[in-house]
Amino acid sequence: MQQELDRLEAAALSELHDVKTISQLEEWRIRYLGKKSALTSALRSLGSQPPEQRRAVGAHANTIKANLQSLLNAKQETLSLSSIDQSIGGASLDVTLPGRSMPIGRLHPITQVIQEICAVFARMGFQVIDGPEVERDYYNFEALNIPHDHPARDMFATLWIDSKEDRDARLLRTHTSPMQIRIMEQHKPPLRFVVPGRTYRYEATDATHDWMFHQVEGLAVDTDITLRDLKETLFEFCRSIFGRDTGVRFRCDYFPFVEPGGEIAIECFQCKGGGCRLCGGTGWLEILGTGMVHPDVLARCGVDPAVYSGFAFGMGVERITILRYGVDDIRHFYSGDFRFLRQF
Ligand code: DAH
């Protein structure tokens, strides 16, 4: 009886191996596991076996049955998967259809312009670092020659974190210039650094103002830096970004932390200096604020103004991007509108 069962199992296995279709599999099931199969009748006839064999044969037959049943299930699965494969793959593959392209992301336009600006200065030997967006009054104002009662505080509508009456209140930095102080506190000259980053102003938003925007600050300190180094470096920067034959101009301006302070403008690329709406009729577009680092600022950071001098500059990244690409509203940058962002 035992041997018969083994033979039966061997036959079932070898036939199962040759089964190729669902209907063949069904025939196989009926033959080996169906009501009239040899296995089923062997189990049914157990009662007529001598009692001492009944238990052993019964267990053996049940193991074989369970094994065949699980092989059946597995085969069913593979056959039905491959029949799905055939129905998709066989009939409907249209090789003339255009492929589906993978959408590729890109960097935000402001990130792209920041990288470009930093790359220009990196070529000229500047290191790139960043600094905290939550600043202290001391770094944002005081150390930059803007004490508590100084009217220049009005230039910067400030988002305060602590009460602005506190001596060293925290605030969201209104410009990247506080990093000038942190750099000079932490590094010895010669220094050449650029600092890209977010800045904040307590301001109502409109087409040209946002309460958060980006600046790139720059600082160079060495033993013999002059106004000429400032002009050459920044003129070269403007021509790298806006084109080799762009007209560039330096004019004096006032910032408390530089002396002399200045502003650098490029010739309006829309009207070529004639005067238009973009440049407000002046023929020039202001690009950045700059100046020779004020001796008091140097001294406050432990840099001897009798030995060292330096220049600093700061520019608005959104403004430069807007001018360069003719963007009509600063709020586009952070609206999350892909129709706008995809253009860059
Ligand atoms: N921090 C100034 C601002 O936000 C810009 C600026 C002006 C930066 C002159 C400088 C500088 O480093 O020398 O308006």
Short mmCIF file of N, CA and C in Angstrom, two decimals, residues 207-313:
data_model
loop_
_atom_site.label_atom_id
_atom_site.label_comp_id
_atom_site.label_asym_id
_atom_site.label_seq_id
_atom_site.Cartn_x
_atom_site.Cartn_y
_atom_site.Cartn_z
N ALA A 207 4.66 93.61 -6.32
CA ALA A 207 5.38 93.01 -7.45
C ALA A 207 6.90 93.06 -7.28
N THR A 208 7.39 94.02 -6.49
CA THR A 208 8.85 94.15 -6.36
C THR A 208 9.36 93.93 -4.94
N HIS A 209 8.45 93.67 -3.99
CA HIS A 209 8.88 93.44 -2.61
C HIS A 209 8.32 92.13 -2.09
N ASP A 210 9.16 91.42 -1.35
CA ASP A 210 8.66 90.23 -0.67
C ASP A 210 9.22 90.28 0.75
N TRP A 211 8.60 89.58 1.66
CA TRP A 211 9.11 89.64 3.05
C TRP A 211 10.28 88.70 3.25
N MET A 212 10.51 87.82 2.30
CA MET A 212 11.71 86.96 2.34
C MET A 212 12.34 87.02 0.97
N PHE A 213 13.64 87.22 0.94
CA PHE A 213 14.35 87.20 -0.33
C PHE A 213 15.80 86.79 -0.05
N HIS A 214 16.61 86.71 -1.07
CA HIS A 214 17.98 86.24 -0.89
C HIS A 214 18.98 87.34 -1.20
N GLN A 215 20.08 87.32 -0.48
CA GLN A 215 21.19 88.21 -0.81
C GLN A 215 22.46 87.39 -0.94
N VAL A 216 23.43 87.97 -1.62
CA VAL A 216 24.79 87.44 -1.56
C VAL A 216 25.67 88.56 -1.04
N GLU A 217 26.33 88.30 0.08
CA GLU A 217 27.22 89.27 0.69
C GLU A 217 28.65 88.93 0.28
N GLY A 218 29.51 89.92 0.24
CA GLY A 218 30.92 89.62 -0.05
C GLY A 218 31.81 90.43 0.87
N LEU A 219 32.98 89.87 1.17
CA LEU A 219 33.94 90.58 2.02
C LEU A 219 35.35 90.19 1.61
N ALA A 220 36.18 91.21 1.40
CA ALA A 220 37.61 90.95 1.13
C ALA A 220 38.41 91.85 2.06
N VAL A 221 39.30 91.28 2.85
CA VAL A 221 40.14 92.06 3.77
C VAL A 221 41.58 91.60 3.59
N ASP A 222 42.47 92.61 3.42
CA ASP A 222 43.89 92.26 3.23
C ASP A 222 44.72 93.50 3.58
N THR A 223 46.04 93.40 3.41
CA THR A 223 46.88 94.51 3.83
C THR A 223 46.82 95.72 2.89
N ASP A 224 46.53 95.51 1.63
CA ASP A 224 46.58 96.67 0.74
C ASP A 224 45.42 96.72 -0.24
N ILE A 225 44.22 96.53 0.29
CA ILE A 225 43.04 96.57 -0.58
C ILE A 225 42.58 98.03 -0.74
N THR A 226 42.32 98.41 -1.96
CA THR A 226 41.89 99.78 -2.24
C THR A 226 40.56 99.79 -2.97
N LEU A 227 40.04 100.99 -3.17
CA LEU A 227 38.79 101.16 -3.90
C LEU A 227 38.91 100.59 -5.32
N ARG A 228 40.12 100.60 -5.81
CA ARG A 228 40.33 100.07 -7.17
C ARG A 228 40.06 98.56 -7.21
N ASP A 229 40.48 97.85 -6.16
CA ASP A 229 40.20 96.40 -6.11
C ASP A 229 38.70 96.15 -6.10
N LEU A 230 38.03 96.99 -5.31
CA LEU A 230 36.56 96.88 -5.23
C LEU A 230 35.96 97.01 -6.63
N LYS A 231 36.35 98.08 -7.32
CA LYS A 231 35.74 98.34 -8.63
C LYS A 231 36.09 97.25 -9.64
N GLU A 232 37.33 96.86 -9.69
CA GLU A 232 37.72 95.83 -10.67
C GLU A 232 36.99 94.52 -10.41
N THR A 233 36.94 94.13 -9.15
CA THR A 233 36.29 92.87 -8.80
C THR A 233 34.81 92.90 -9.16
N LEU A 234 34.14 93.98 -8.80
CA LEU A 234 32.69 94.01 -8.98
C LEU A 234 32.30 94.32 -10.42
N PHE A 235 33.14 95.09 -11.13
CA PHE A 235 32.86 95.29 -12.56
C PHE A 235 32.99 93.96 -13.30
N GLU A 236 34.03 93.22 -12.95
CA GLU A 236 34.23 91.90 -13.57
C GLU A 236 33.03 90.99 -13.27
N PHE A 237 32.56 91.05 -12.02
CA PHE A 237 31.38 90.27 -11.66
C PHE A 237 30.19 90.63 -12.56
N CYS A 238 29.91 91.93 -12.69
CA CYS A 238 28.75 92.37 -13.49
C CYS A 238 28.87 91.91 -14.93
N ARG A 239 30.07 92.00 -15.48
CA ARG A 239 30.25 91.59 -16.88
C ARG A 239 30.13 90.08 -17.04
N SER A 240 30.53 89.32 -16.01
CA SER A 240 30.37 87.86 -16.08
C SER A 240 28.90 87.48 -16.09
N ILE A 241 28.12 88.20 -15.31
CA ILE A 241 26.71 87.83 -15.17
C ILE A 241 25.86 88.41 -16.29
N PHE A 242 26.13 89.66 -16.67
CA PHE A 242 25.23 90.34 -17.62
C PHE A 242 25.80 90.46 -19.03
N GLY A 243 27.03 90.01 -19.25
CA GLY A 243 27.60 90.08 -20.61
C GLY A 243 28.81 90.99 -20.65
N ARG A 244 29.77 90.58 -21.45
CA ARG A 244 31.09 91.25 -21.51
C ARG A 244 31.01 92.74 -21.83
N ASP A 245 30.12 93.14 -22.72
CA ASP A 245 30.13 94.55 -23.14
C ASP A 245 29.11 95.41 -22.38
N THR A 246 28.68 94.91 -21.21
CA THR A 246 27.74 95.70 -20.40
C THR A 246 28.44 96.92 -19.79
N GLY A 247 27.82 98.08 -19.92
CA GLY A 247 28.35 99.28 -19.26
C GLY A 247 28.15 99.17 -17.75
N VAL A 248 29.15 99.54 -16.97
CA VAL A 248 29.08 99.41 -15.51
C VAL A 248 29.48 100.74 -14.87
N ARG A 249 28.84 101.12 -13.79
CA ARG A 249 29.11 102.41 -13.16
C ARG A 249 29.19 102.27 -11.65
N PHE A 250 30.10 103.01 -11.04
CA PHE A 250 30.19 103.10 -9.57
C PHE A 250 29.79 104.51 -9.16
N ARG A 251 28.91 104.60 -8.21
CA ARG A 251 28.58 105.94 -7.67
C ARG A 251 28.56 105.86 -6.16
N CYS A 252 28.85 107.00 -5.53
CA CYS A 252 28.85 107.01 -4.07
C CYS A 252 27.43 106.87 -3.53
N ASP A 253 27.33 106.21 -2.41
CA ASP A 253 26.04 106.01 -1.73
C ASP A 253 26.38 105.90 -0.25
N TYR A 254 25.37 105.88 0.59
CA TYR A 254 25.65 105.81 2.02
C TYR A 254 25.18 104.50 2.65
N PHE A 255 26.09 103.82 3.32
CA PHE A 255 25.75 102.71 4.21
C PHE A 255 26.63 102.90 5.45
N PRO A 256 26.07 102.76 6.64
CA PRO A 256 26.83 103.10 7.86
C PRO A 256 28.10 102.28 8.05
N PHE A 257 28.15 101.08 7.48
CA PHE A 257 29.27 100.17 7.77
C PHE A 257 30.40 100.25 6.75
N VAL A 258 30.29 101.18 5.81
CA VAL A 258 31.37 101.35 4.82
C VAL A 258 31.70 102.83 4.65
N GLU A 259 32.93 103.09 4.28
CA GLU A 259 33.35 104.48 4.05
C GLU A 259 34.53 104.50 3.10
N PRO A 260 34.45 104.98 1.88
CA PRO A 260 33.20 105.47 1.29
C PRO A 260 32.29 104.30 0.92
N GLY A 261 30.98 104.59 0.87
CA GLY A 261 30.00 103.60 0.43
C GLY A 261 29.62 103.88 -1.01
N GLY A 262 29.14 102.89 -1.69
CA GLY A 262 28.79 103.11 -3.08
C GLY A 262 27.73 102.16 -3.58
N GLU A 263 27.39 102.36 -4.81
CA GLU A 263 26.38 101.53 -5.46
C GLU A 263 26.91 101.22 -6.86
N ILE A 264 26.72 100.00 -7.31
CA ILE A 264 27.15 99.66 -8.66
C ILE A 264 25.92 99.38 -9.50
N ALA A 265 25.91 100.01 -10.68
CA ALA A 265 24.77 99.85 -11.58
C ALA A 265 25.29 99.43 -12.95
N ILE A 266 24.42 98.74 -13.68
CA ILE A 266 24.77 98.40 -15.07
C ILE A 266 23.88 99.20 -16.00
N GLU A 267 24.38 99.40 -17.21
CA GLU A 267 23.59 100.08 -18.21
C GLU A 267 22.35 99.26 -18.50
N CYS A 268 21.22 99.91 -18.59
CA CYS A 268 19.96 99.18 -18.81
C CYS A 268 20.02 98.41 -20.13
N PHE A 269 19.82 97.08 -20.04
CA PHE A 269 19.97 96.30 -21.28
C PHE A 269 18.75 96.41 -22.17
N GLN A 270 17.66 96.94 -21.63
CA GLN A 270 16.47 97.07 -22.46
C GLN A 270 16.57 98.29 -23.37
N CYS A 271 16.96 99.44 -22.79
CA CYS A 271 16.99 100.67 -23.60
C CYS A 271 18.42 101.09 -23.93
N LYS A 272 19.39 100.32 -23.49
CA LYS A 272 20.81 100.64 -23.72
C LYS A 272 21.18 102.02 -23.21
N GLY A 273 20.58 102.41 -22.11
CA GLY A 273 20.95 103.69 -21.51
C GLY A 273 20.06 104.85 -21.90
N GLY A 274 19.16 104.61 -22.81
CA GLY A 274 18.29 105.70 -23.27
C GLY A 274 17.23 106.11 -22.26
N GLY A 275 16.81 105.17 -21.41
CA GLY A 275 15.75 105.47 -20.45
C GLY A 275 14.47 104.78 -20.85
N CYS A 276 13.98 103.89 -19.96
CA CYS A 276 12.73 103.17 -20.26
C CYS A 276 12.03 102.83 -18.94
N ARG A 277 10.97 102.06 -19.02
CA ARG A 277 10.22 101.73 -17.82
C ARG A 277 11.04 100.85 -16.87
N LEU A 278 11.79 99.88 -17.44
CA LEU A 278 12.56 98.96 -16.63
C LEU A 278 13.54 99.70 -15.71
N CYS A 279 14.22 100.73 -16.26
CA CYS A 279 15.23 101.44 -15.47
C CYS A 279 14.66 102.73 -14.89
N GLY A 280 13.36 102.89 -14.98
CA GLY A 280 12.74 104.10 -14.45
C GLY A 280 13.25 105.37 -15.13
N GLY A 281 13.60 105.23 -16.38
CA GLY A 281 14.01 106.40 -17.15
C GLY A 281 15.44 106.85 -16.93
N THR A 282 16.17 106.16 -16.04
CA THR A 282 17.53 106.62 -15.72
C THR A 282 18.58 106.05 -16.66
N GLY A 283 18.26 104.97 -17.36
CA GLY A 283 19.25 104.32 -18.22
C GLY A 283 20.17 103.35 -17.45
N TRP A 284 20.00 103.28 -16.11
CA TRP A 284 20.88 102.42 -15.30
C TRP A 284 20.06 101.54 -14.37
N LEU A 285 20.59 100.35 -14.12
CA LEU A 285 19.94 99.42 -13.19
C LEU A 285 20.87 99.16 -12.02
N GLU A 286 20.41 99.49 -10.82
CA GLU A 286 21.26 99.29 -9.64
C GLU A 286 21.36 97.79 -9.33
N ILE A 287 22.58 97.32 -9.13
CA ILE A 287 22.80 95.88 -8.94
C ILE A 287 23.23 95.55 -7.51
N LEU A 288 24.04 96.39 -6.92
CA LEU A 288 24.50 96.05 -5.56
C LEU A 288 24.97 97.27 -4.78
N GLY A 289 24.99 97.09 -3.43
CA GLY A 289 25.57 98.10 -2.55
C GLY A 289 26.96 97.65 -2.15
N THR A 290 27.85 98.61 -1.92
CA THR A 290 29.23 98.23 -1.66
C THR A 290 29.96 99.36 -0.92
N GLY A 291 31.21 99.14 -0.62
CA GLY A 291 32.01 100.18 0.00
C GLY A 291 33.26 99.61 0.64
N MET A 292 34.13 100.52 1.11
CA MET A 292 35.32 100.09 1.85
C MET A 292 34.91 99.90 3.30
N VAL A 293 35.25 98.76 3.86
CA VAL A 293 34.82 98.44 5.22
C VAL A 293 35.24 99.56 6.17
N HIS A 294 34.28 100.05 6.96
CA HIS A 294 34.53 101.17 7.88
C HIS A 294 35.59 100.77 8.91
N PRO A 295 36.56 101.65 9.17
CA PRO A 295 37.62 101.31 10.13
C PRO A 295 37.07 100.91 11.50
N ASP A 296 35.98 101.53 11.93
CA ASP A 296 35.40 101.17 13.23
C ASP A 296 34.88 99.73 13.22
N VAL A 297 34.37 99.30 12.09
CA VAL A 297 33.87 97.93 11.97
C VAL A 297 35.05 96.95 12.06
N LEU A 298 36.12 97.26 11.33
CA LEU A 298 37.32 96.42 11.40
C LEU A 298 37.81 96.32 12.85
N ALA A 299 37.95 97.48 13.48
CA ALA A 299 38.51 97.52 14.83
C ALA A 299 37.65 96.71 15.80
N ARG A 300 36.34 96.84 15.66
CA ARG A 300 35.42 96.12 16.55
C ARG A 300 35.61 94.61 16.46
N CYS A 301 36.07 94.14 15.30
CA CYS A 301 36.26 92.69 15.11
C CYS A 301 37.71 92.28 15.36
N GLY A 302 38.50 93.19 15.90
CA GLY A 302 39.88 92.85 16.21
C GLY A 302 40.80 92.89 15.00
N VAL A 303 40.39 93.56 13.94
CA VAL A 303 41.24 93.71 12.76
C VAL A 303 41.78 95.14 12.77
N ASP A 304 43.10 95.30 12.83
CA ASP A 304 43.72 96.63 12.98
C ASP A 304 43.55 97.45 11.70
N PRO A 305 42.77 98.54 11.75
CA PRO A 305 42.54 99.32 10.53
C PRO A 305 43.79 100.07 10.04
N ALA A 306 44.82 100.15 10.89
CA ALA A 306 46.07 100.77 10.44
C ALA A 306 46.86 99.81 9.55
N VAL A 307 46.57 98.53 9.67
CA VAL A 307 47.30 97.52 8.88
C VAL A 307 46.44 96.99 7.72
N TYR A 308 45.16 96.80 8.02
CA TYR A 308 44.29 96.15 7.04
C TYR A 308 43.22 97.09 6.51
N SER A 309 42.81 96.79 5.29
CA SER A 309 41.63 97.46 4.73
C SER A 309 40.83 96.41 3.97
N GLY A 310 39.61 96.77 3.60
CA GLY A 310 38.81 95.77 2.90
C GLY A 310 37.64 96.39 2.19
N PHE A 311 37.04 95.61 1.32
CA PHE A 311 35.77 96.07 0.73
C PHE A 311 34.69 95.03 0.97
N ALA A 312 33.45 95.51 0.95
CA ALA A 312 32.31 94.62 1.16
C ALA A 312 31.25 94.96 0.12
N PHE A 313 30.36 94.02 -0.10
CA PHE A 313 29.26 94.28 -1.03
C PHE A 313 28.09 93.36 -0.70
#
